[in-house]
PDB file of C-alpha atoms in Angstrom:
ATOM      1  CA  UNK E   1     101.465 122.083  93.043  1.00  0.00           C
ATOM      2  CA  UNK E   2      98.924 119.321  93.065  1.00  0.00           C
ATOM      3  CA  UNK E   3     100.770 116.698  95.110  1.00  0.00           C
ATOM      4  CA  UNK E   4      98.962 113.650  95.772  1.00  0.00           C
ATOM      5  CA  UNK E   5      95.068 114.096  94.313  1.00  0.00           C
ATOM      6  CA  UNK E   6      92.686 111.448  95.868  1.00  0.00           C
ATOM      7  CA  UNK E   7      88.776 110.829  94.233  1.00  0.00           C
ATOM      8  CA  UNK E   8      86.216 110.977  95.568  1.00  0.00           C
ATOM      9  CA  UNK E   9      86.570 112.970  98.802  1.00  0.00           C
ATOM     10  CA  UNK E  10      83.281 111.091 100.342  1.00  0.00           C
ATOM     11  CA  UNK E  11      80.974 107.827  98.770  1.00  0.00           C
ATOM     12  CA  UNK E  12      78.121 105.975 100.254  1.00  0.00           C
ATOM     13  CA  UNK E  13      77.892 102.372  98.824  1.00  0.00           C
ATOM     14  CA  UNK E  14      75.794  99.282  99.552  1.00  0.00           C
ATOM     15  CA  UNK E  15      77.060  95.534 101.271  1.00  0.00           C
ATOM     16  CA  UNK E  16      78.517  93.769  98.000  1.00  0.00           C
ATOM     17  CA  UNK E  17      78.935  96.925  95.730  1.00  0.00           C
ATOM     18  CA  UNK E  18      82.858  97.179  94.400  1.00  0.00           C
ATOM     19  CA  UNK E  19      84.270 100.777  94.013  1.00  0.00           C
ATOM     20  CA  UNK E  20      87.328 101.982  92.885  1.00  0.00           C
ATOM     21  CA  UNK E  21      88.969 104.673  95.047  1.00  0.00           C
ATOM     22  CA  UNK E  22      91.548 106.742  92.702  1.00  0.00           C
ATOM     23  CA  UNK E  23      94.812 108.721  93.829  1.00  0.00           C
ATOM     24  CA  UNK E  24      97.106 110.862  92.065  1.00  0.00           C
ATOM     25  CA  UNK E  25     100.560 111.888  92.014  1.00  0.00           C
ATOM     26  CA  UNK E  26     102.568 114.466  90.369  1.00  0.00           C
ATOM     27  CA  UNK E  27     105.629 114.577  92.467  1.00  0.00           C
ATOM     28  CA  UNK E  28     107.182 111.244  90.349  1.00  0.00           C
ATOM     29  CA  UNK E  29     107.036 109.411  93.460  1.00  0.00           C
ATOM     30  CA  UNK E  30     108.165 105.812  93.042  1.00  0.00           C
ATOM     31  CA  UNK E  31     106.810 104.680  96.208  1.00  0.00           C
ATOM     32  CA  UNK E  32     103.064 105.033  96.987  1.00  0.00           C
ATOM     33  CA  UNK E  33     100.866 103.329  99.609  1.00  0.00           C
ATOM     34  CA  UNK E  34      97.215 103.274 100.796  1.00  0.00           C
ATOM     35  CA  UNK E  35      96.460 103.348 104.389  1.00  0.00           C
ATOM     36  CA  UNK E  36      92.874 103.241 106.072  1.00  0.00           C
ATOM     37  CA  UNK E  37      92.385 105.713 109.041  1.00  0.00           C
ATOM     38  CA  UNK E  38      89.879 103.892 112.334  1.00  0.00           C
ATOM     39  CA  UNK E  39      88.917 105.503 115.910  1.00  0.00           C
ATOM     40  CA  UNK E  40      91.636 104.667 118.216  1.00  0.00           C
ATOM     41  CA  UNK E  41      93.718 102.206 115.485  1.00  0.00           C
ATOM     42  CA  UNK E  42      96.005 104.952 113.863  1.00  0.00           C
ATOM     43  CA  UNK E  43      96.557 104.000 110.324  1.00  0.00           C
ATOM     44  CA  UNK E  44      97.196 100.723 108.881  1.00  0.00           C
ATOM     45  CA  UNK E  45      98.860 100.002 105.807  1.00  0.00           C
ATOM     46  CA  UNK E  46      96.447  98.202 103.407  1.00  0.00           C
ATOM     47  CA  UNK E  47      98.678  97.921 100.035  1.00  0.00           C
ATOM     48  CA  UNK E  48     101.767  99.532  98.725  1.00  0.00           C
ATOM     49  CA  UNK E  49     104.037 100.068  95.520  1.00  0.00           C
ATOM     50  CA  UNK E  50     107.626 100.503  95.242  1.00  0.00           C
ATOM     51  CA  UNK E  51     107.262 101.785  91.298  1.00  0.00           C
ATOM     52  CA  UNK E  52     104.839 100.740  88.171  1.00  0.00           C
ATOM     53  CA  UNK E  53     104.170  97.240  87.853  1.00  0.00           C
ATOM     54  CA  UNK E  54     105.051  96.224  91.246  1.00  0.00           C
ATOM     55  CA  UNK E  55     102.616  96.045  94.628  1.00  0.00           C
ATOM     56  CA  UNK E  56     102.748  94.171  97.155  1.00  0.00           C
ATOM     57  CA  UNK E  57     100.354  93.533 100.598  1.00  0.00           C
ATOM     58  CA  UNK E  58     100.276  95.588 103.882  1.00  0.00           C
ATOM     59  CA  UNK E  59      98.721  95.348 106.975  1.00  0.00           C
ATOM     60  CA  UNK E  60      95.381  94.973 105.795  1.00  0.00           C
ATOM     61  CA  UNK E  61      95.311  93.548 102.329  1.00  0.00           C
ATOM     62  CA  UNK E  62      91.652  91.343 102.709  1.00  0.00           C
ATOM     63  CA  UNK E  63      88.948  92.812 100.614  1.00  0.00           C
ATOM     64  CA  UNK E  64      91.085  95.451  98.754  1.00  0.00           C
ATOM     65  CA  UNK E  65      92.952  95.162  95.041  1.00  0.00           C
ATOM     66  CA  UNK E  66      95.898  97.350  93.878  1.00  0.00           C
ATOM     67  CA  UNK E  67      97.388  98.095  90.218  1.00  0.00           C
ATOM     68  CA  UNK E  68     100.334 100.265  89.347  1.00  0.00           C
ATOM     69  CA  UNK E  69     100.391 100.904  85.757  1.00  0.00           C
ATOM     70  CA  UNK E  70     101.863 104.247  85.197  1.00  0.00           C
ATOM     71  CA  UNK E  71     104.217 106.072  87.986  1.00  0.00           C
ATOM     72  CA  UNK E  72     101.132 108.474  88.827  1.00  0.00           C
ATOM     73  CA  UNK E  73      98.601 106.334  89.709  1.00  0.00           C
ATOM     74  CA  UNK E  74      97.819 104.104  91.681  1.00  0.00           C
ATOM     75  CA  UNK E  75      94.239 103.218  92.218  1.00  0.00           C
ATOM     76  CA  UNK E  76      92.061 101.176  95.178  1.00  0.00           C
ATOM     77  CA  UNK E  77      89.798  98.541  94.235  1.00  0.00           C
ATOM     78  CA  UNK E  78      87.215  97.372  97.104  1.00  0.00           C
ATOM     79  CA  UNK E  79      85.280  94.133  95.250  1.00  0.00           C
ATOM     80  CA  UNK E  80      82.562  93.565  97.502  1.00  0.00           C
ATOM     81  CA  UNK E  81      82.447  96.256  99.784  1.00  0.00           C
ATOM     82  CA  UNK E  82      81.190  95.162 103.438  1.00  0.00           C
ATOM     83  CA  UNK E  83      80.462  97.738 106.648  1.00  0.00           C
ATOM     84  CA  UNK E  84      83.630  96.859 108.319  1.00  0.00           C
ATOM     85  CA  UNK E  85      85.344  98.341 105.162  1.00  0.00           C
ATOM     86  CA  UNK E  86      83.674 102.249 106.178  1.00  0.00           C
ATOM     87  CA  UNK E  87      86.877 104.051 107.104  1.00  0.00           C
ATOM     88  CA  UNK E  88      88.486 107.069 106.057  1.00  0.00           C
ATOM     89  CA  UNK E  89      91.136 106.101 102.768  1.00  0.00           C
ATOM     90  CA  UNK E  90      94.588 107.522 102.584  1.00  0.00           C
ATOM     91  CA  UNK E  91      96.972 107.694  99.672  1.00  0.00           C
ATOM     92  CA  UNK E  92     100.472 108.880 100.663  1.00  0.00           C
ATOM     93  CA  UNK E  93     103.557 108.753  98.344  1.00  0.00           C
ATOM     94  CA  UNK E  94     107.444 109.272  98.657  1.00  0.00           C
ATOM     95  CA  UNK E  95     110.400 109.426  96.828  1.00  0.00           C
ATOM     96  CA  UNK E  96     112.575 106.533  97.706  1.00  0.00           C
ATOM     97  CA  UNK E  97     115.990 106.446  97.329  1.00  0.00           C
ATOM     98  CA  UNK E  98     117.787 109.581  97.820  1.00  0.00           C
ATOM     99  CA  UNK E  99     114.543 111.031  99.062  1.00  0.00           C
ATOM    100  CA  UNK E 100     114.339 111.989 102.611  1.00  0.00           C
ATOM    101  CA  UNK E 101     111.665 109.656 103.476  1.00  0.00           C
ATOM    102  CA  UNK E 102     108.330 111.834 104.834  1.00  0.00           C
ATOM    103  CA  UNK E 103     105.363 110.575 103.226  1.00  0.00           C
ATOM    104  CA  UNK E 104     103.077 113.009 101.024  1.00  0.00           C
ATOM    105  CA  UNK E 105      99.441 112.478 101.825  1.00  0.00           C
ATOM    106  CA  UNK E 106      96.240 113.133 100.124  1.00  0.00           C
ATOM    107  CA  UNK E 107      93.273 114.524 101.628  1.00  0.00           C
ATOM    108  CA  UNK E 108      91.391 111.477 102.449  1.00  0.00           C
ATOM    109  CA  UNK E 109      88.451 109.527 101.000  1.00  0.00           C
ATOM    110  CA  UNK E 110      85.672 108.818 103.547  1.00  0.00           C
ATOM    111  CA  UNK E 111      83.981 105.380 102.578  1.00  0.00           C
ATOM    112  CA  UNK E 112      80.524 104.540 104.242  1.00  0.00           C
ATOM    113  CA  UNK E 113      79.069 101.055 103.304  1.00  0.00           C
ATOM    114  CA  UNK E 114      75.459 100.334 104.480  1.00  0.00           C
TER     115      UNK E 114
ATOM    116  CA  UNK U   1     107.914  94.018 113.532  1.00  0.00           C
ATOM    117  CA  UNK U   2     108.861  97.288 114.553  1.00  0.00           C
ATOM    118  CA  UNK U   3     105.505  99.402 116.096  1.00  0.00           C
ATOM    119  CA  UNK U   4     104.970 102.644 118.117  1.00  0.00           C
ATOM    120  CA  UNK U   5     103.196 103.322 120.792  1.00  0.00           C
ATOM    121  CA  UNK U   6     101.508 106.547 121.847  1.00  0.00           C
ATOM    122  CA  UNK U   7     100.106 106.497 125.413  1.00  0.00           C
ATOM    123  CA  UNK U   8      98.014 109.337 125.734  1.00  0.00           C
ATOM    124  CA  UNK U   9      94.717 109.692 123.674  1.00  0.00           C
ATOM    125  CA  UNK U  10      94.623 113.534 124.687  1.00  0.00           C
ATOM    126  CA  UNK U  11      96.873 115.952 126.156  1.00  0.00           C
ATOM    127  CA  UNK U  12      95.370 118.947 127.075  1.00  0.00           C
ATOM    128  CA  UNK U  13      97.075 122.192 127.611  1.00  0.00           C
ATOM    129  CA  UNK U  14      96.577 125.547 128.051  1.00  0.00           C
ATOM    130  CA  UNK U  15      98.004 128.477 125.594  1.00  0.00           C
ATOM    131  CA  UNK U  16     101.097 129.736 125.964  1.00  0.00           C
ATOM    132  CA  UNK U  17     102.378 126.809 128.048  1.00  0.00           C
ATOM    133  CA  UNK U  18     105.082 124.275 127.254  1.00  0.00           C
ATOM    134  CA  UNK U  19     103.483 121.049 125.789  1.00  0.00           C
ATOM    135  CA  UNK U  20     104.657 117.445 125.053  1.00  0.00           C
ATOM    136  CA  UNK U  21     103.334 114.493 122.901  1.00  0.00           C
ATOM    137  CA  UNK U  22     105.138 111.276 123.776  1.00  0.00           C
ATOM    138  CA  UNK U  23     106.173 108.358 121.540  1.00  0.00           C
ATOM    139  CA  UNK U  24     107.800 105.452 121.946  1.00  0.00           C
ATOM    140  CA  UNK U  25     109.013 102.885 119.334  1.00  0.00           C
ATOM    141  CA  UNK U  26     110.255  99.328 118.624  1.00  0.00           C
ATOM    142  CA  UNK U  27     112.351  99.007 115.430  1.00  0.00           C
ATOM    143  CA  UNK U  28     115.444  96.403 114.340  1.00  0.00           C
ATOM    144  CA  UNK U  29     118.639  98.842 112.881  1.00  0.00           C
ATOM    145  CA  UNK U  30     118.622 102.468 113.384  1.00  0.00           C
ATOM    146  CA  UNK U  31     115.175 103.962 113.479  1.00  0.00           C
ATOM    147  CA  UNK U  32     114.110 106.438 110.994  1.00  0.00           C
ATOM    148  CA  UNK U  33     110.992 108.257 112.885  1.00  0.00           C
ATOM    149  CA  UNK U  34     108.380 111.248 111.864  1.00  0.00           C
ATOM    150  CA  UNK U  35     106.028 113.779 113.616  1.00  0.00           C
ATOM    151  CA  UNK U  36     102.978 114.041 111.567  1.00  0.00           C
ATOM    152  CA  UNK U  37      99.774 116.525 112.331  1.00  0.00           C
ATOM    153  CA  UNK U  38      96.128 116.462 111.025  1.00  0.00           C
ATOM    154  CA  UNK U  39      93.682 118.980 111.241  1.00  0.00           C
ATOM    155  CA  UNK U  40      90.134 118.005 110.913  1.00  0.00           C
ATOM    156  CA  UNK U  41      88.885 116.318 107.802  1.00  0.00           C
ATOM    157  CA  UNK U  42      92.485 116.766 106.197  1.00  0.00           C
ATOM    158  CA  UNK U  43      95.238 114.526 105.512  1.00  0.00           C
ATOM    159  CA  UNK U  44      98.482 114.047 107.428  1.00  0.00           C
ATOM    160  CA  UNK U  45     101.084 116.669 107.401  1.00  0.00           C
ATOM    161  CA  UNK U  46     104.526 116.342 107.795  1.00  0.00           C
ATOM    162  CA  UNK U  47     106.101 118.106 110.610  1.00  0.00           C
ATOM    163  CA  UNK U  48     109.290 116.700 111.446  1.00  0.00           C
ATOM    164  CA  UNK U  49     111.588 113.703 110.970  1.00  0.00           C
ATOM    165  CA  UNK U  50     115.021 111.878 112.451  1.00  0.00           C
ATOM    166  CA  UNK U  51     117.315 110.096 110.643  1.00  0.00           C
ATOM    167  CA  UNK U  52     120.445 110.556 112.265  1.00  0.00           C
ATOM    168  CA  UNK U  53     122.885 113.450 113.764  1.00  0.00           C
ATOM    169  CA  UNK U  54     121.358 115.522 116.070  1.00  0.00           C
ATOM    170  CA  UNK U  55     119.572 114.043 118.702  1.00  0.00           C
ATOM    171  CA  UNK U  56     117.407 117.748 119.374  1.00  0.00           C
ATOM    172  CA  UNK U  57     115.401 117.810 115.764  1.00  0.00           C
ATOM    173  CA  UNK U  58     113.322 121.233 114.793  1.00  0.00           C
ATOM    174  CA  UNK U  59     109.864 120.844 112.587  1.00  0.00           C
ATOM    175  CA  UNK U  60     107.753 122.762 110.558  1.00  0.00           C
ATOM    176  CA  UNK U  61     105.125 125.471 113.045  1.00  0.00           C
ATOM    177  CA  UNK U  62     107.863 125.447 116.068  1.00  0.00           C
ATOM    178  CA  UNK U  63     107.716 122.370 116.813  1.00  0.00           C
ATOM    179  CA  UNK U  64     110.955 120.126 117.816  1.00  0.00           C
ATOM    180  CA  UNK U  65     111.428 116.477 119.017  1.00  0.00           C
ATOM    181  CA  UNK U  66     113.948 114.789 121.147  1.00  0.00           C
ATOM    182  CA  UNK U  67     115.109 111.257 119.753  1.00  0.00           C
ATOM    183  CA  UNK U  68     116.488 108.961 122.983  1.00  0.00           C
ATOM    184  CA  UNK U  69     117.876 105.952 121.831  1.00  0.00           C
ATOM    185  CA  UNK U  70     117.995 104.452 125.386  1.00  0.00           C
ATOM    186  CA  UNK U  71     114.673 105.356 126.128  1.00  0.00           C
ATOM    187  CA  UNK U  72     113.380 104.292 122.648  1.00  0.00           C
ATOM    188  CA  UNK U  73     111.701 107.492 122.943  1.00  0.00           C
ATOM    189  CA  UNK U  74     110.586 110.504 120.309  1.00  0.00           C
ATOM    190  CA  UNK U  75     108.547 113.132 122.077  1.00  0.00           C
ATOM    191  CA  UNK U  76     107.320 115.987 120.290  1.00  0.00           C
ATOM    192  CA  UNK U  77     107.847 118.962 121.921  1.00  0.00           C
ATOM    193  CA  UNK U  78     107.064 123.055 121.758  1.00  0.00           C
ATOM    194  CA  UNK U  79     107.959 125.643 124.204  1.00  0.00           C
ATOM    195  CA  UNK U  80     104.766 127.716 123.824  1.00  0.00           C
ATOM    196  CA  UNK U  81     101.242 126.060 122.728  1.00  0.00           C
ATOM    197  CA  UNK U  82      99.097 127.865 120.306  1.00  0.00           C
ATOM    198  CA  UNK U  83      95.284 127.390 119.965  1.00  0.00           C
ATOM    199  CA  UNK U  84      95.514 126.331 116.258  1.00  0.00           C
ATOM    200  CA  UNK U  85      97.929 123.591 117.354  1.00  0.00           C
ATOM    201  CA  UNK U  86      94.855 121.990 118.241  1.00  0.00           C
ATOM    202  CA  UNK U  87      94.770 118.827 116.086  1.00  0.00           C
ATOM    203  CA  UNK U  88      95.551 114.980 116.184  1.00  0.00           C
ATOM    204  CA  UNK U  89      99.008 114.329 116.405  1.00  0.00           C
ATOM    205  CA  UNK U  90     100.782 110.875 114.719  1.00  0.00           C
ATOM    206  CA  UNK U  91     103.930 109.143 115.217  1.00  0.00           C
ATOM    207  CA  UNK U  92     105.523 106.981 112.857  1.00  0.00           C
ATOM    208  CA  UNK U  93     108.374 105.021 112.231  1.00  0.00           C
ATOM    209  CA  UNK U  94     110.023 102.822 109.770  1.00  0.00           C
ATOM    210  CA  UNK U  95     113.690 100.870 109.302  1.00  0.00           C
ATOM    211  CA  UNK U  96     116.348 101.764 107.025  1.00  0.00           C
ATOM    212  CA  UNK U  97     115.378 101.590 103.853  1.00  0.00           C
ATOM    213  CA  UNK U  98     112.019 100.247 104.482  1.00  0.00           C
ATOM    214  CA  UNK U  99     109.679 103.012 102.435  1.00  0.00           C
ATOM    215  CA  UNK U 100     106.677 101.693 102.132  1.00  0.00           C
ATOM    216  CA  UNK U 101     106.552  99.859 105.139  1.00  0.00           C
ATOM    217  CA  UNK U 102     105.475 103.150 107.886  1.00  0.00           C
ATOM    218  CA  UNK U 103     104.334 101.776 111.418  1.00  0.00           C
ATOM    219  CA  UNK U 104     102.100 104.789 112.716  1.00  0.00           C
ATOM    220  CA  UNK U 105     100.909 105.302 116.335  1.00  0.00           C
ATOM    221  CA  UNK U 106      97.343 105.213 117.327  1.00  0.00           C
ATOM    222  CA  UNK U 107      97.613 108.828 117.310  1.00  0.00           C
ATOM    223  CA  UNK U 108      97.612 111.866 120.175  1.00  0.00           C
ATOM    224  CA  UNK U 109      94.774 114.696 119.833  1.00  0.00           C
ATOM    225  CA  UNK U 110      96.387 118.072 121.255  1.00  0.00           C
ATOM    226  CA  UNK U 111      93.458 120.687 122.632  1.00  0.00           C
ATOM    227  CA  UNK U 112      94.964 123.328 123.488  1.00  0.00           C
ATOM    228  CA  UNK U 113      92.535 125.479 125.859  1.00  0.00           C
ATOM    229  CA  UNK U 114      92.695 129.801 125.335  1.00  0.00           C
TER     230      UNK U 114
END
């Protein structure tokens, strides 16, 4: 079982360079969410999706983009990537209703802008 | 806004001894609230969850928490540490319903000396 498939595991970009950060899932998950991991500041919810077509904003919204298209993916768009966007990416997914509410994480995209 | 809180950076314990990892939340309605673990350079793992019922939950690897709804409390608990529990421990939490909106803790790394 594949589960929730993020690309690429690591990426080195320059100030003002847009990326897109992809993630995977093959569990039919209708809800999936992206979360960026910091020293000492947990993880914060940057943008989420509650099934295709719909997103909305977390936490941390400023700088990032968000599409759902299909029910798989759900890809993260940084425009014009700056050095307080270096982090560690997560992409986590979960049923919804009638599910019993754990997220499923990937394993992490580690984002270094110089 | 519901949020957690996770007062110790590190808890340090030696093998084969009791260990706890404390939590403690803020939430409107009945709190649904998750143990998750990550090993390094990996994503979060699911360990454990409360929903309702039984105020004494069990978890994947041994591992049980105790939900106190006076305290506002969710430590993670397990009777007898093992080395490869090592790891960086989150909390999360999130209201009724509320999917894609996960409040996580700042996060608790577990060494646990041989």
């Amino acid at each position: 079982n594949a589960g929730v498939t993020q690309t690429p595991k690591f990426q080195v970009l320059k100030t003002g360079q847009s990326m897109t950060l992809q993630c995977a899932q093959d569990m039919n998950h209708e809800y999936m969410s992206w979360y960026r991991q910091d020293p000492g500041m947990g993880l914060r919810l940057i943008h989420y999706s509650v099934g295709a077509g719909i997103t909305d904003q977390g936490e941390v919204p400023n700088g990032y983009n968000v599409s759902r298209s299909t029910t798989e993916d759900f890809p993260l768009r940084l425009l014009s990537a700056a050095p307080s966007q270096t982090s560690v990416y997560f992409c986590a997914s979960t049923r919804g209703t009638g599910g019993t509410g754990e997220l499923f994480f990937g394993e992490g995209s580690r984002l270094t802008v110089l | 806004a519901q949020s957690v809180a996770q007062p110790e950076d590190q808890v340090n314990v030696a093998e084969g001894n009791p260990l706890t990892v404390k939590c403690t939340y803020s939430v409107s309605g009945n709190p649904y609230l998750f143990w998750y673990v990550q090993y390094p350079n990996r994503g979060l793992q699911f360990l454990l969850k409360y929903i309702t019922g039984d105020n004494l939950v069990k978890g994947s690897y041994g591992f049980e928490a105790e939900f106190n709804k006076s305290q506002t409390s969710f430590h993670l608990k397990k009777p007898s540490a093992l080395v490869s529990d090592s790891a960086l421990y989150f909390c999360a939490v999130r209201e009724p319903g509320g999917y894609q909106k996960v409040t996580f803790g700042t996060g608790t790394k577990l060494q646990v000396i041989p």
